């Protein structure tokens, strides 16, 4: 007697799910319920930190934020960043910058990232546009420690502010995201005129410092850590303008700059693997953001983008970028007021202001890294709380 076709279909589906779970145990794991996110990084994930210090650092103005927020929020983009998409994917609010106290709600976590931050102690701290941020990774970690202490004091005290900070148990259950390292490469090369060899020699120290802070984060309660590697800095407009005669790769990016990024990333990947070995009760995930971002420069048309090396918001030259006159700025030139605005359609552009990515590019990156296809171990973002055994 033949079974009804509907039952056969269900049987095949059921069997395929069993086989999938056997071959890929990750698929059978329960999704993580992160009640909060704590983020550390640079301008790639700064949601308003540095711009909050308005007396020291000039704030961003429109057209920053024009695509999604309709106003500048301190993000280096026309809209949302990767961290924004991560937060909303878990049903959490956009992370408020730790440095911005006005109207802050930290119940879903906090963001310690700031524009121009580095892993290593910055050599100079300059309030002018493009200068180093004094809030390097150690300071961000110190801020996190103080935030945890003060937030729990506020909760114990009670009152109207108690609901605006994380609950104590959130710290061990939270997702910790880290996106930093680009400025340890780009800042010395472009703003300090260091040689490739000098920057290359400094990167092991950056990795060592990074590992130290990740160990401290673990000791302070962090158990689920999602770590982005650094992107192809040689493809950014400001790199192309700063090194016009440098050798380019097949897609037009500065080859030596990208090689530095890849060297940094190879050491970072091994460092994260060692962290997994040393702290077996924690989940440290290395995320290859570099490959996803580089694909936008390799095959832009395939993904609906155009002119990938040219800044959307900028002025001057073939890359639409100038160190003198930047996105959103005004200048009187030959008796005429010049305003640097954005391109007509940021949704099809990769680079926003010469140094950072558009919202469309950030969304593209998030969609791909969240699947786990670019992670080591290959764990999707929604399963990033699960530990993975590392062979010794």
C-alpha atoms as a printed R data frame, in Angstrom:
    type eleno elety resid chain resno      x      y      z
1   ATOM     1    CA   UNK     A     1  0.000  0.000  0.000
2   ATOM     2    CA   UNK     A     2  1.455  3.345 -1.040
3   ATOM     3    CA   UNK     A     3  1.815  6.146  1.450
4   ATOM     4    CA   UNK     A     4  0.181  9.481  0.581
5   ATOM     5    CA   UNK     A     5  2.605 11.793 -1.186
6   ATOM     6    CA   UNK     A     6  2.285 14.377  1.552
7   ATOM     7    CA   UNK     A     7  3.583 11.889  4.112
8   ATOM     8    CA   UNK     A     8  6.479 10.914  1.871
9   ATOM     9    CA   UNK     A     9  7.418 14.585  1.533
10  ATOM    10    CA   UNK     A    10  7.303 15.073  5.275
11  ATOM    11    CA   UNK     A    11  9.362 11.923  5.781
12  ATOM    12    CA   UNK     A    12 12.024 13.138  3.340
13  ATOM    13    CA   UNK     A    13 12.117 16.530  5.049
14  ATOM    14    CA   UNK     A    14 12.386 14.923  8.478
15  ATOM    15    CA   UNK     A    15 15.167 12.623  7.306
16  ATOM    16    CA   UNK     A    16 17.102 15.503  5.743
17  ATOM    17    CA   UNK     A    17 16.922 17.472  8.983
18  ATOM    18    CA   UNK     A    18 18.290 14.510 10.929
19  ATOM    19    CA   UNK     A    19 21.142 14.052  8.457
20  ATOM    20    CA   UNK     A    20 21.899 17.778  8.527
21  ATOM    21    CA   UNK     A    21 22.081 17.809 12.305
22  ATOM    22    CA   UNK     A    22 24.422 14.815 12.265
23  ATOM    23    CA   UNK     A    23 26.787 16.326  9.703
24  ATOM    24    CA   UNK     A    24 26.498 19.836 11.149
25  ATOM    25    CA   UNK     A    25 25.774 19.665 14.891
26  ATOM    26    CA   UNK     A    26 25.671 23.455 15.030
27  ATOM    27    CA   UNK     A    27 22.244 23.408 13.344
28  ATOM    28    CA   UNK     A    28 20.763 21.450 16.239
29  ATOM    29    CA   UNK     A    29 21.886 23.914 18.912
30  ATOM    30    CA   UNK     A    30 19.435 26.211 20.628
31  ATOM    31    CA   UNK     A    31 19.612 29.866 19.602
32  ATOM    32    CA   UNK     A    32 21.303 32.207 22.056
33  ATOM    33    CA   UNK     A    33 19.237 34.654 24.048
34  ATOM    34    CA   UNK     A    34 21.572 37.605 24.478
35  ATOM    35    CA   UNK     A    35 19.932 40.133 26.807
36  ATOM    36    CA   UNK     A    36 22.581 42.772 26.106
37  ATOM    37    CA   UNK     A    37 25.538 43.626 23.884
38  ATOM    38    CA   UNK     A    38 28.755 45.359 24.882
39  ATOM    39    CA   UNK     A    39 30.815 46.643 21.969
40  ATOM    40    CA   UNK     A    40 34.459 47.719 21.708
41  ATOM    41    CA   UNK     A    41 36.057 49.196 18.612
42  ATOM    42    CA   UNK     A    42 36.761 52.109 16.316
43  ATOM    43    CA   UNK     A    43 34.699 54.178 13.870
44  ATOM    44    CA   UNK     A    44 33.401 51.043 12.142
45  ATOM    45    CA   UNK     A    45 31.179 50.505 15.191
46  ATOM    46    CA   UNK     A    46 31.096 53.917 16.911
47  ATOM    47    CA   UNK     A    47 27.439 54.864 17.446
48  ATOM    48    CA   UNK     A    48 28.164 58.364 18.743
49  ATOM    49    CA   UNK     A    49 30.995 58.044 21.238
50  ATOM    50    CA   UNK     A    50 33.576 60.487 19.967
51  ATOM    51    CA   UNK     A    51 31.038 63.001 18.680
52  ATOM    52    CA   UNK     A    52 29.627 63.176 22.222
53  ATOM    53    CA   UNK     A    53 32.846 64.912 23.311
54  ATOM    54    CA   UNK     A    54 31.828 67.969 21.296
55  ATOM    55    CA   UNK     A    55 34.095 70.388 23.142
56  ATOM    56    CA   UNK     A    56 37.177 68.427 22.071
57  ATOM    57    CA   UNK     A    57 36.236 66.784 18.786
58  ATOM    58    CA   UNK     A    58 34.087 68.417 16.074
59  ATOM    59    CA   UNK     A    59 30.727 66.586 15.810
60  ATOM    60    CA   UNK     A    60 29.531 65.004 12.589
61  ATOM    61    CA   UNK     A    61 26.824 66.827 10.662
62  ATOM    62    CA   UNK     A    62 24.549 65.938  7.788
63  ATOM    63    CA   UNK     A    63 24.791 64.233  5.341
64  ATOM    64    CA   UNK     A    64 26.060 61.731  7.936
65  ATOM    65    CA   UNK     A    65 23.011 59.730  8.980
66  ATOM    66    CA   UNK     A    66 20.815 60.965  6.135
67  ATOM    67    CA   UNK     A    67 19.719 57.578  4.758
68  ATOM    68    CA   UNK     A    68 18.207 56.034  7.887
69  ATOM    69    CA   UNK     A    69 18.177 58.466 10.794
70  ATOM    70    CA   UNK     A    70 17.574 61.696  8.881
71  ATOM    71    CA   UNK     A    71 20.154 63.395 11.105
72  ATOM    72    CA   UNK     A    72 23.704 62.900 12.265
73  ATOM    73    CA   UNK     A    73 24.005 60.442 15.148
74  ATOM    74    CA   UNK     A    74 27.791 60.303 15.367
75  ATOM    75    CA   UNK     A    75 27.989 57.270 13.075
76  ATOM    76    CA   UNK     A    76 30.545 57.328 10.266
77  ATOM    77    CA   UNK     A    77 28.033 56.395  7.604
78  ATOM    78    CA   UNK     A    78 24.906 57.602  5.865
79  ATOM    79    CA   UNK     A    79 22.936 55.252  8.132
80  ATOM    80    CA   UNK     A    80 23.338 52.126 10.207
81  ATOM    81    CA   UNK     A    81 26.533 50.244 11.019
82  ATOM    82    CA   UNK     A    82 27.135 46.498 11.295
83  ATOM    83    CA   UNK     A    83 26.721 46.715 15.076
84  ATOM    84    CA   UNK     A    84 23.279 48.270 14.583
85  ATOM    85    CA   UNK     A    85 22.143 45.306 12.492
86  ATOM    86    CA   UNK     A    86 23.598 42.926 15.078
87  ATOM    87    CA   UNK     A    87 21.689 44.612 17.894
88  ATOM    88    CA   UNK     A    88 18.371 44.641 16.074
89  ATOM    89    CA   UNK     A    89 18.770 40.998 15.012
90  ATOM    90    CA   UNK     A    90 18.392 40.091 18.693
91  ATOM    91    CA   UNK     A    91 15.485 42.456 19.232
92  ATOM    92    CA   UNK     A    92 17.671 44.920 21.159
93  ATOM    93    CA   UNK     A    93 17.761 48.685 20.789
94  ATOM    94    CA   UNK     A    94 20.627 50.444 19.023
95  ATOM    95    CA   UNK     A    95 23.573 50.597 21.409
96  ATOM    96    CA   UNK     A    96 23.988 53.925 23.112
97  ATOM    97    CA   UNK     A    97 27.522 55.303 23.282
98  ATOM    98    CA   UNK     A    98 29.023 55.139 26.750
99  ATOM    99    CA   UNK     A    99 30.417 58.662 26.380
100 ATOM   100    CA   UNK     A   100 27.041 60.159 25.494
101 ATOM   101    CA   UNK     A   101 24.976 60.559 28.668
102 ATOM   102    CA   UNK     A   102 22.168 62.671 27.216
103 ATOM   103    CA   UNK     A   103 19.009 60.595 26.949
104 ATOM   104    CA   UNK     A   104 20.977 57.371 27.339
105 ATOM   105    CA   UNK     A   105 19.304 54.016 27.901
106 ATOM   106    CA   UNK     A   106 21.863 51.309 28.650
107 ATOM   107    CA   UNK     A   107 19.417 48.550 29.563
108 ATOM   108    CA   UNK     A   108 20.381 46.615 26.403
109 ATOM   109    CA   UNK     A   109 24.120 47.181 26.778
110 ATOM   110    CA   UNK     A   110 26.632 49.881 25.924
111 ATOM   111    CA   UNK     A   111 29.034 50.876 23.175
112 ATOM   112    CA   UNK     A   112 32.598 51.855 24.078
113 ATOM   113    CA   UNK     A   113 33.861 52.225 20.494
114 ATOM   114    CA   UNK     A   114 35.077 55.599 19.265
115 ATOM   115    CA   UNK     A   115 36.241 57.055 15.994
116 ATOM   116    CA   UNK     A   116 40.002 56.621 15.309
117 ATOM   117    CA   UNK     A   117 40.527 54.252 18.248
118 ATOM   118    CA   UNK     A   118 43.410 51.805 18.107
119 ATOM   119    CA   UNK     A   119 44.578 48.787 20.050
120 ATOM   120    CA   UNK     A   120 47.963 50.258 20.888
121 ATOM   121    CA   UNK     A   121 48.444 53.451 22.882
122 ATOM   122    CA   UNK     A   122 48.166 56.295 20.326
123 ATOM   123    CA   UNK     A   123 51.282 58.328 19.735
124 ATOM   124    CA   UNK     A   124 49.299 61.521 19.286
125 ATOM   125    CA   UNK     A   125 45.783 62.521 20.279
126 ATOM   126    CA   UNK     A   126 44.526 65.230 17.976
127 ATOM   127    CA   UNK     A   127 41.101 66.887 18.212
128 ATOM   128    CA   UNK     A   128 41.174 67.839 14.551
129 ATOM   129    CA   UNK     A   129 39.276 65.708 11.999
130 ATOM   130    CA   UNK     A   130 41.253 62.582 11.265
131 ATOM   131    CA   UNK     A   131 43.261 62.643 14.492
132 ATOM   132    CA   UNK     A   132 43.799 59.787 16.896
133 ATOM   133    CA   UNK     A   133 41.212 59.059 19.561
134 ATOM   134    CA   UNK     A   134 42.539 58.935 23.126
135 ATOM   135    CA   UNK     A   135 40.067 56.124 23.827
136 ATOM   136    CA   UNK     A   136 42.207 53.208 22.729
137 ATOM   137    CA   UNK     A   137 41.283 49.630 23.659
138 ATOM   138    CA   UNK     A   138 42.680 49.709 27.198
139 ATOM   139    CA   UNK     A   139 40.680 52.832 28.010
140 ATOM   140    CA   UNK     A   140 37.547 51.252 26.538
141 ATOM   141    CA   UNK     A   141 38.036 48.208 28.750
142 ATOM   142    CA   UNK     A   142 38.577 50.443 31.798
143 ATOM   143    CA   UNK     A   143 35.370 52.284 30.913
144 ATOM   144    CA   UNK     A   144 33.548 48.962 30.730
145 ATOM   145    CA   UNK     A   145 34.782 47.996 34.202
146 ATOM   146    CA   UNK     A   146 33.626 51.299 35.629
147 ATOM   147    CA   UNK     A   147 30.312 51.027 33.793
148 ATOM   148    CA   UNK     A   148 29.649 47.606 35.312
149 ATOM   149    CA   UNK     A   149 30.454 48.787 38.826
150 ATOM   150    CA   UNK     A   150 28.408 51.968 38.598
151 ATOM   151    CA   UNK     A   151 25.454 50.343 36.850
152 ATOM   152    CA   UNK     A   152 25.071 47.790 39.624
153 ATOM   153    CA   UNK     A   153 25.287 50.506 42.254
154 ATOM   154    CA   UNK     A   154 22.479 52.318 40.421
155 ATOM   155    CA   UNK     A   155 20.343 49.169 40.340
156 ATOM   156    CA   UNK     A   156 20.861 48.530 44.050
157 ATOM   157    CA   UNK     A   157 20.023 52.125 44.850
158 ATOM   158    CA   UNK     A   158 16.786 51.885 42.873
159 ATOM   159    CA   UNK     A   159 14.785 54.833 41.624
160 ATOM   160    CA   UNK     A   160 14.015 56.025 38.115
161 ATOM   161    CA   UNK     A   161 17.464 55.243 36.722
162 ATOM   162    CA   UNK     A   162 17.604 51.586 37.791
163 ATOM   163    CA   UNK     A   163 15.726 50.435 34.686
164 ATOM   164    CA   UNK     A   164 18.154 52.248 32.380
165 ATOM   165    CA   UNK     A   165 21.156 50.030 33.139
166 ATOM   166    CA   UNK     A   166 21.725 46.277 32.611
167 ATOM   167    CA   UNK     A   167 20.749 43.733 35.211
168 ATOM   168    CA   UNK     A   168 23.674 42.043 36.970
169 ATOM   169    CA   UNK     A   169 23.140 38.661 35.298
170 ATOM   170    CA   UNK     A   170 23.272 40.275 31.852
171 ATOM   171    CA   UNK     A   171 27.047 40.605 31.995
172 ATOM   172    CA   UNK     A   172 27.699 36.859 31.914
173 ATOM   173    CA   UNK     A   173 24.945 36.250 29.349
174 ATOM   174    CA   UNK     A   174 25.730 39.173 27.034
175 ATOM   175    CA   UNK     A   175 27.315 39.151 23.607
176 ATOM   176    CA   UNK     A   176 30.645 41.005 23.515
177 ATOM   177    CA   UNK     A   177 31.504 42.349 20.056
178 ATOM   178    CA   UNK     A   178 34.926 43.677 19.069
179 ATOM   179    CA   UNK     A   179 35.894 45.492 15.846
180 ATOM   180    CA   UNK     A   180 39.259 47.219 16.114
181 ATOM   181    CA   UNK     A   181 42.688 47.165 14.450
182 ATOM   182    CA   UNK     A   182 42.215 49.229 11.296
183 ATOM   183    CA   UNK     A   183 43.762 52.325 12.873
184 ATOM   184    CA   UNK     A   184 46.821 50.408 14.043
185 ATOM   185    CA   UNK     A   185 47.551 50.024 10.329
186 ATOM   186    CA   UNK     A   186 46.108 53.080  8.628
187 ATOM   187    CA   UNK     A   187 46.933 55.823 11.112
188 ATOM   188    CA   UNK     A   188 50.717 55.215 11.213
189 ATOM   189    CA   UNK     A   189 50.881 54.800  7.436
190 ATOM   190    CA   UNK     A   190 48.838 57.786  6.393
191 ATOM   191    CA   UNK     A   191 48.975 60.276  9.256
192 ATOM   192    CA   UNK     A   192 52.421 59.574 10.704
193 ATOM   193    CA   UNK     A   193 54.115 58.660  7.421
194 ATOM   194    CA   UNK     A   194 55.519 55.417  8.819
195 ATOM   195    CA   UNK     A   195 56.945 52.856  6.427
196 ATOM   196    CA   UNK     A   196 55.357 49.519  5.600
197 ATOM   197    CA   UNK     A   197 58.187 47.819  7.503
198 ATOM   198    CA   UNK     A   198 57.647 49.930 10.624
199 ATOM   199    CA   UNK     A   199 53.923 49.261 10.727
200 ATOM   200    CA   UNK     A   200 54.476 45.580 10.032
201 ATOM   201    CA   UNK     A   201 56.866 45.368 13.004
202 ATOM   202    CA   UNK     A   202 54.289 46.975 15.336
203 ATOM   203    CA   UNK     A   203 51.424 44.598 14.593
204 ATOM   204    CA   UNK     A   204 52.565 41.685 16.834
205 ATOM   205    CA   UNK     A   205 52.519 44.137 19.747
206 ATOM   206    CA   UNK     A   206 48.980 45.138 18.818
207 ATOM   207    CA   UNK     A   207 47.911 41.490 18.830
208 ATOM   208    CA   UNK     A   208 49.557 40.910 22.209
209 ATOM   209    CA   UNK     A   209 47.736 43.877 23.702
210 ATOM   210    CA   UNK     A   210 44.485 42.697 22.145
211 ATOM   211    CA   UNK     A   211 44.866 39.260 23.732
212 ATOM   212    CA   UNK     A   212 45.579 40.841 27.116
213 ATOM   213    CA   UNK     A   213 42.328 42.787 27.006
214 ATOM   214    CA   UNK     A   214 40.327 39.760 25.844
215 ATOM   215    CA   UNK     A   215 41.713 37.786 28.788
216 ATOM   216    CA   UNK     A   216 40.726 40.618 31.110
217 ATOM   217    CA   UNK     A   217 37.268 40.673 29.558
218 ATOM   218    CA   UNK     A   218 36.930 36.965 30.266
219 ATOM   219    CA   UNK     A   219 38.043 37.411 33.873
220 ATOM   220    CA   UNK     A   220 35.473 40.159 34.236
221 ATOM   221    CA   UNK     A   221 32.683 37.836 33.135
222 ATOM   222    CA   UNK     A   222 32.594 37.884 29.327
223 ATOM   223    CA   UNK     A   223 31.788 34.461 27.887
224 ATOM   224    CA   UNK     A   224 30.487 35.043 24.341
225 ATOM   225    CA   UNK     A   225 32.885 37.153 22.265
226 ATOM   226    CA   UNK     A   226 32.343 37.903 18.548
227 ATOM   227    CA   UNK     A   227 35.574 39.324 17.056
228 ATOM   228    CA   UNK     A   228 35.762 40.977 13.625
229 ATOM   229    CA   UNK     A   229 39.049 41.040 11.773
230 ATOM   230    CA   UNK     A   230 40.066 44.228  9.983
231 ATOM   231    CA   UNK     A   231 38.891 45.070  6.468
232 ATOM   232    CA   UNK     A   232 40.817 45.724  3.225
233 ATOM   233    CA   UNK     A   233 42.195 49.119  4.172
234 ATOM   234    CA   UNK     A   234 43.959 49.374  0.809
235 ATOM   235    CA   UNK     A   235 40.583 49.676 -0.932
236 ATOM   236    CA   UNK     A   236 39.470 52.771  0.969
237 ATOM   237    CA   UNK     A   237 39.520 56.050 -0.938
238 ATOM   238    CA   UNK     A   238 41.760 57.782  1.589
239 ATOM   239    CA   UNK     A   239 44.379 55.043  1.141
240 ATOM   240    CA   UNK     A   240 44.265 55.361 -2.632
241 ATOM   241    CA   UNK     A   241 44.671 59.143 -2.428
242 ATOM   242    CA   UNK     A   242 47.489 58.931  0.136
243 ATOM   243    CA   UNK     A   243 49.487 56.422 -1.938
244 ATOM   244    CA   UNK     A   244 48.798 57.291 -5.592
245 ATOM   245    CA   UNK     A   245 51.965 55.650 -6.915
246 ATOM   246    CA   UNK     A   246 51.749 52.465 -4.830
247 ATOM   247    CA   UNK     A   247 51.298 49.112 -6.544
248 ATOM   248    CA   UNK     A   248 47.641 48.198 -6.970
249 ATOM   249    CA   UNK     A   249 46.113 44.745 -6.921
250 ATOM   250    CA   UNK     A   250 43.763 43.323 -9.560
251 ATOM   251    CA   UNK     A   251 40.774 45.359 -8.365
252 ATOM   252    CA   UNK     A   252 42.656 48.640 -7.900
253 ATOM   253    CA   UNK     A   253 43.395 48.560 -4.147
254 ATOM   254    CA   UNK     A   254 46.764 49.418 -2.571
255 ATOM   255    CA   UNK     A   255 48.387 46.002 -2.456
256 ATOM   256    CA   UNK     A   256 50.856 46.609  0.394
257 ATOM   257    CA   UNK     A   257 48.159 48.062  2.661
258 ATOM   258    CA   UNK     A   258 45.930 45.039  2.173
259 ATOM   259    CA   UNK     A   259 48.862 42.721  2.797
260 ATOM   260    CA   UNK     A   260 49.377 44.426  6.167
261 ATOM   261    CA   UNK     A   261 45.703 43.894  6.959
262 ATOM   262    CA   UNK     A   262 45.961 40.226  6.002
263 ATOM   263    CA   UNK     A   263 49.084 39.803  8.147
264 ATOM   264    CA   UNK     A   264 47.259 41.343 11.106
265 ATOM   265    CA   UNK     A   265 44.246 39.120 10.455
266 ATOM   266    CA   UNK     A   266 46.315 35.933 10.307
267 ATOM   267    CA   UNK     A   267 47.801 36.693 13.730
268 ATOM   268    CA   UNK     A   268 44.391 37.667 15.095
269 ATOM   269    CA   UNK     A   269 42.845 34.405 13.927
270 ATOM   270    CA   UNK     A   270 45.537 32.369 15.665
271 ATOM   271    CA   UNK     A   271 45.211 34.505 18.797
272 ATOM   272    CA   UNK     A   272 41.459 33.866 18.951
273 ATOM   273    CA   UNK     A   273 42.081 30.136 18.501
274 ATOM   274    CA   UNK     A   274 44.465 30.224 21.463
275 ATOM   275    CA   UNK     A   275 41.858 32.048 23.532
276 ATOM   276    CA   UNK     A   276 39.393 29.234 22.816
277 ATOM   277    CA   UNK     A   277 41.970 26.706 23.956
278 ATOM   278    CA   UNK     A   278 42.844 28.599 27.135
279 ATOM   279    CA   UNK     A   279 39.250 29.375 28.124
280 ATOM   280    CA   UNK     A   280 37.234 26.321 27.187
281 ATOM   281    CA   UNK     A   281 34.123 27.538 28.987
282 ATOM   282    CA   UNK     A   282 33.902 30.618 26.761
283 ATOM   283    CA   UNK     A   283 32.924 31.082 23.121
284 ATOM   284    CA   UNK     A   284 35.446 33.175 21.172
285 ATOM   285    CA   UNK     A   285 34.439 33.557 17.503
286 ATOM   286    CA   UNK     A   286 36.724 34.990 14.815
287 ATOM   287    CA   UNK     A   287 34.805 36.649 11.968
288 ATOM   288    CA   UNK     A   288 36.370 37.193  8.542
289 ATOM   289    CA   UNK     A   289 34.927 40.602  7.679
290 ATOM   290    CA   UNK     A   290 37.868 41.218  5.336
291 ATOM   291    CA   UNK     A   291 36.725 38.624  2.777
292 ATOM   292    CA   UNK     A   292 33.153 39.893  2.718
293 ATOM   293    CA   UNK     A   293 34.183 43.512  2.296
294 ATOM   294    CA   UNK     A   294 36.754 42.660 -0.359
295 ATOM   295    CA   UNK     A   295 34.107 40.855 -2.407
296 ATOM   296    CA   UNK     A   296 32.355 44.212 -2.815
297 ATOM   297    CA   UNK     A   297 35.424 45.528 -4.624
298 ATOM   298    CA   UNK     A   298 35.916 42.349 -6.646
299 ATOM   299    CA   UNK     A   299 32.365 41.916 -7.932
300 ATOM   300    CA   UNK     A   300 30.346 45.047 -7.155
301 ATOM   301    CA   UNK     A   301 27.830 44.594 -9.982
302 ATOM   302    CA   UNK     A   302 27.044 41.062 -8.853
303 ATOM   303    CA   UNK     A   303 25.810 42.454 -5.543
304 ATOM   304    CA   UNK     A   304 24.092 45.572 -6.894
305 ATOM   305    CA   UNK     A   305 26.857 48.111 -6.249
306 ATOM   306    CA   UNK     A   306 28.770 50.485 -8.499
307 ATOM   307    CA   UNK     A   307 31.986 52.572 -8.432
308 ATOM   308    CA   UNK     A   308 33.262 50.739 -5.328
309 ATOM   309    CA   UNK     A   309 36.519 52.670 -4.931
310 ATOM   310    CA   UNK     A   310 34.884 56.107 -5.206
311 ATOM   311    CA   UNK     A   311 33.559 57.864 -2.104
312 ATOM   312    CA   UNK     A   312 29.863 58.744 -2.117
313 ATOM   313    CA   UNK     A   313 30.300 61.819  0.093
314 ATOM   314    CA   UNK     A   314 33.398 63.784 -0.826
315 ATOM   315    CA   UNK     A   315 35.068 65.939 -3.415
316 ATOM   316    CA   UNK     A   316 38.154 65.959 -5.602
317 ATOM   317    CA   UNK     A   317 40.000 63.602 -7.914
318 ATOM   318    CA   UNK     A   318 39.066 60.237 -9.323
319 ATOM   319    CA   UNK     A   319 38.197 58.835 -5.885
320 ATOM   320    CA   UNK     A   320 36.061 61.824 -4.830
321 ATOM   321    CA   UNK     A   321 38.112 62.307 -1.679
322 ATOM   322    CA   UNK     A   322 40.234 65.102 -0.269
323 ATOM   323    CA   UNK     A   323 42.076 65.329  3.036
324 ATOM   324    CA   UNK     A   324 41.462 69.098  3.006
325 ATOM   325    CA   UNK     A   325 37.709 69.195  2.369
326 ATOM   326    CA   UNK     A   326 35.729 66.308  3.791
327 ATOM   327    CA   UNK     A   327 32.182 65.033  3.828
328 ATOM   328    CA   UNK     A   328 29.759 67.564  5.311
329 ATOM   329    CA   UNK     A   329 32.273 70.415  5.451
330 ATOM   330    CA   UNK     A   330 32.014 73.917  4.000
331 ATOM   331    CA   UNK     A   331 34.815 76.017  2.587
332 ATOM   332    CA   UNK     A   332 35.112 79.332  0.805
333 ATOM   333    CA   UNK     A   333 37.028 78.712 -2.447
334 ATOM   334    CA   UNK     A   334 37.616 81.509 -4.985
335 ATOM   335    CA   UNK     A   335 34.814 83.514 -3.488
336 ATOM   336    CA   UNK     A   336 32.364 80.602 -3.680
337 ATOM   337    CA   UNK     A   337 31.013 78.623 -0.742
338 ATOM   338    CA   UNK     A   338 31.683 74.921 -1.343
339 ATOM   339    CA   UNK     A   339 29.665 72.302  0.509
340 ATOM   340    CA   UNK     A   340 30.689 68.654  0.386
341 ATOM   341    CA   UNK     A   341 27.512 66.617  0.020
342 ATOM   342    CA   UNK     A   342 26.675 63.019 -0.778
343 ATOM   343    CA   UNK     A   343 25.990 61.216 -4.027
344 ATOM   344    CA   UNK     A   344 22.439 60.805 -5.342
345 ATOM   345    CA   UNK     A   345 22.050 57.148 -4.399
346 ATOM   346    CA   UNK     A   346 24.163 55.882 -1.483
347 ATOM   347    CA   UNK     A   347 22.293 52.561 -1.650
348 ATOM   348    CA   UNK     A   348 24.418 51.447 -4.608
349 ATOM   349    CA   UNK     A   349 27.735 52.709 -3.278
350 ATOM   350    CA   UNK     A   350 30.281 50.882 -1.123
351 ATOM   351    CA   UNK     A   351 32.390 53.672  0.371
352 ATOM   352    CA   UNK     A   352 30.654 56.512  2.172
353 ATOM   353    CA   UNK     A   353 33.176 59.249  3.044
354 ATOM   354    CA   UNK     A   354 36.470 57.794  1.848
355 ATOM   355    CA   UNK     A   355 37.207 55.940  5.081
356 ATOM   356    CA   UNK     A   356 33.958 54.184  6.005
357 ATOM   357    CA   UNK     A   357 31.187 52.165  4.424
358 ATOM   358    CA   UNK     A   358 27.654 53.044  3.416
359 ATOM   359    CA   UNK     A   359 24.657 51.588  5.207
360 ATOM   360    CA   UNK     A   360 23.999 49.381  2.170
361 ATOM   361    CA   UNK     A   361 27.520 47.936  2.372
362 ATOM   362    CA   UNK     A   362 27.223 47.449  6.138
363 ATOM   363    CA   UNK     A   363 23.942 45.586  5.646
364 ATOM   364    CA   UNK     A   364 25.588 43.413  2.976
365 ATOM   365    CA   UNK     A   365 28.409 42.499  5.375
366 ATOM   366    CA   UNK     A   366 26.032 41.762  8.246
367 ATOM   367    CA   UNK     A   367 23.827 39.500  6.123
368 ATOM   368    CA   UNK     A   368 26.827 37.333  5.254
369 ATOM   369    CA   UNK     A   369 28.748 37.184  8.500
370 ATOM   370    CA   UNK     A   370 25.608 36.471 10.530
371 ATOM   371    CA   UNK     A   371 25.224 33.094  8.793
372 ATOM   372    CA   UNK     A   372 28.501 31.779 10.209
373 ATOM   373    CA   UNK     A   373 29.910 31.135  6.732
374 ATOM   374    CA   UNK     A   374 32.821 33.492  7.477
375 ATOM   375    CA   UNK     A   375 33.352 32.518 11.109
376 ATOM   376    CA   UNK     A   376 35.942 30.343 12.827
377 ATOM   377    CA   UNK     A   377 34.468 28.165 14.179
378 ATOM   378    CA   UNK     A   378 31.639 28.267 11.592
379 ATOM   379    CA   UNK     A   379 28.994 29.351 14.077
380 ATOM   380    CA   UNK     A   380 26.129 31.658 13.054
381 ATOM   381    CA   UNK     A   381 25.703 34.848 15.033
382 ATOM   382    CA   UNK     A   382 22.537 33.562 16.716
383 ATOM   383    CA   UNK     A   383 24.529 30.586 18.058
384 ATOM   384    CA   UNK     A   384 27.591 32.562 19.139
385 ATOM   385    CA   UNK     A   385 27.134 31.629 22.814
386 ATOM   386    CA   UNK     A   386 28.004 27.978 22.206
387 ATOM   387    CA   UNK     A   387 31.481 26.697 23.007
388 ATOM   388    CA   UNK     A   388 33.497 24.765 20.455
389 ATOM   389    CA   UNK     A   389 36.219 22.266 21.253
390 ATOM   390    CA   UNK     A   390 39.541 23.278 19.730
391 ATOM   391    CA   UNK     A   391 41.986 20.487 18.818
392 ATOM   392    CA   UNK     A   392 45.413 20.992 20.338
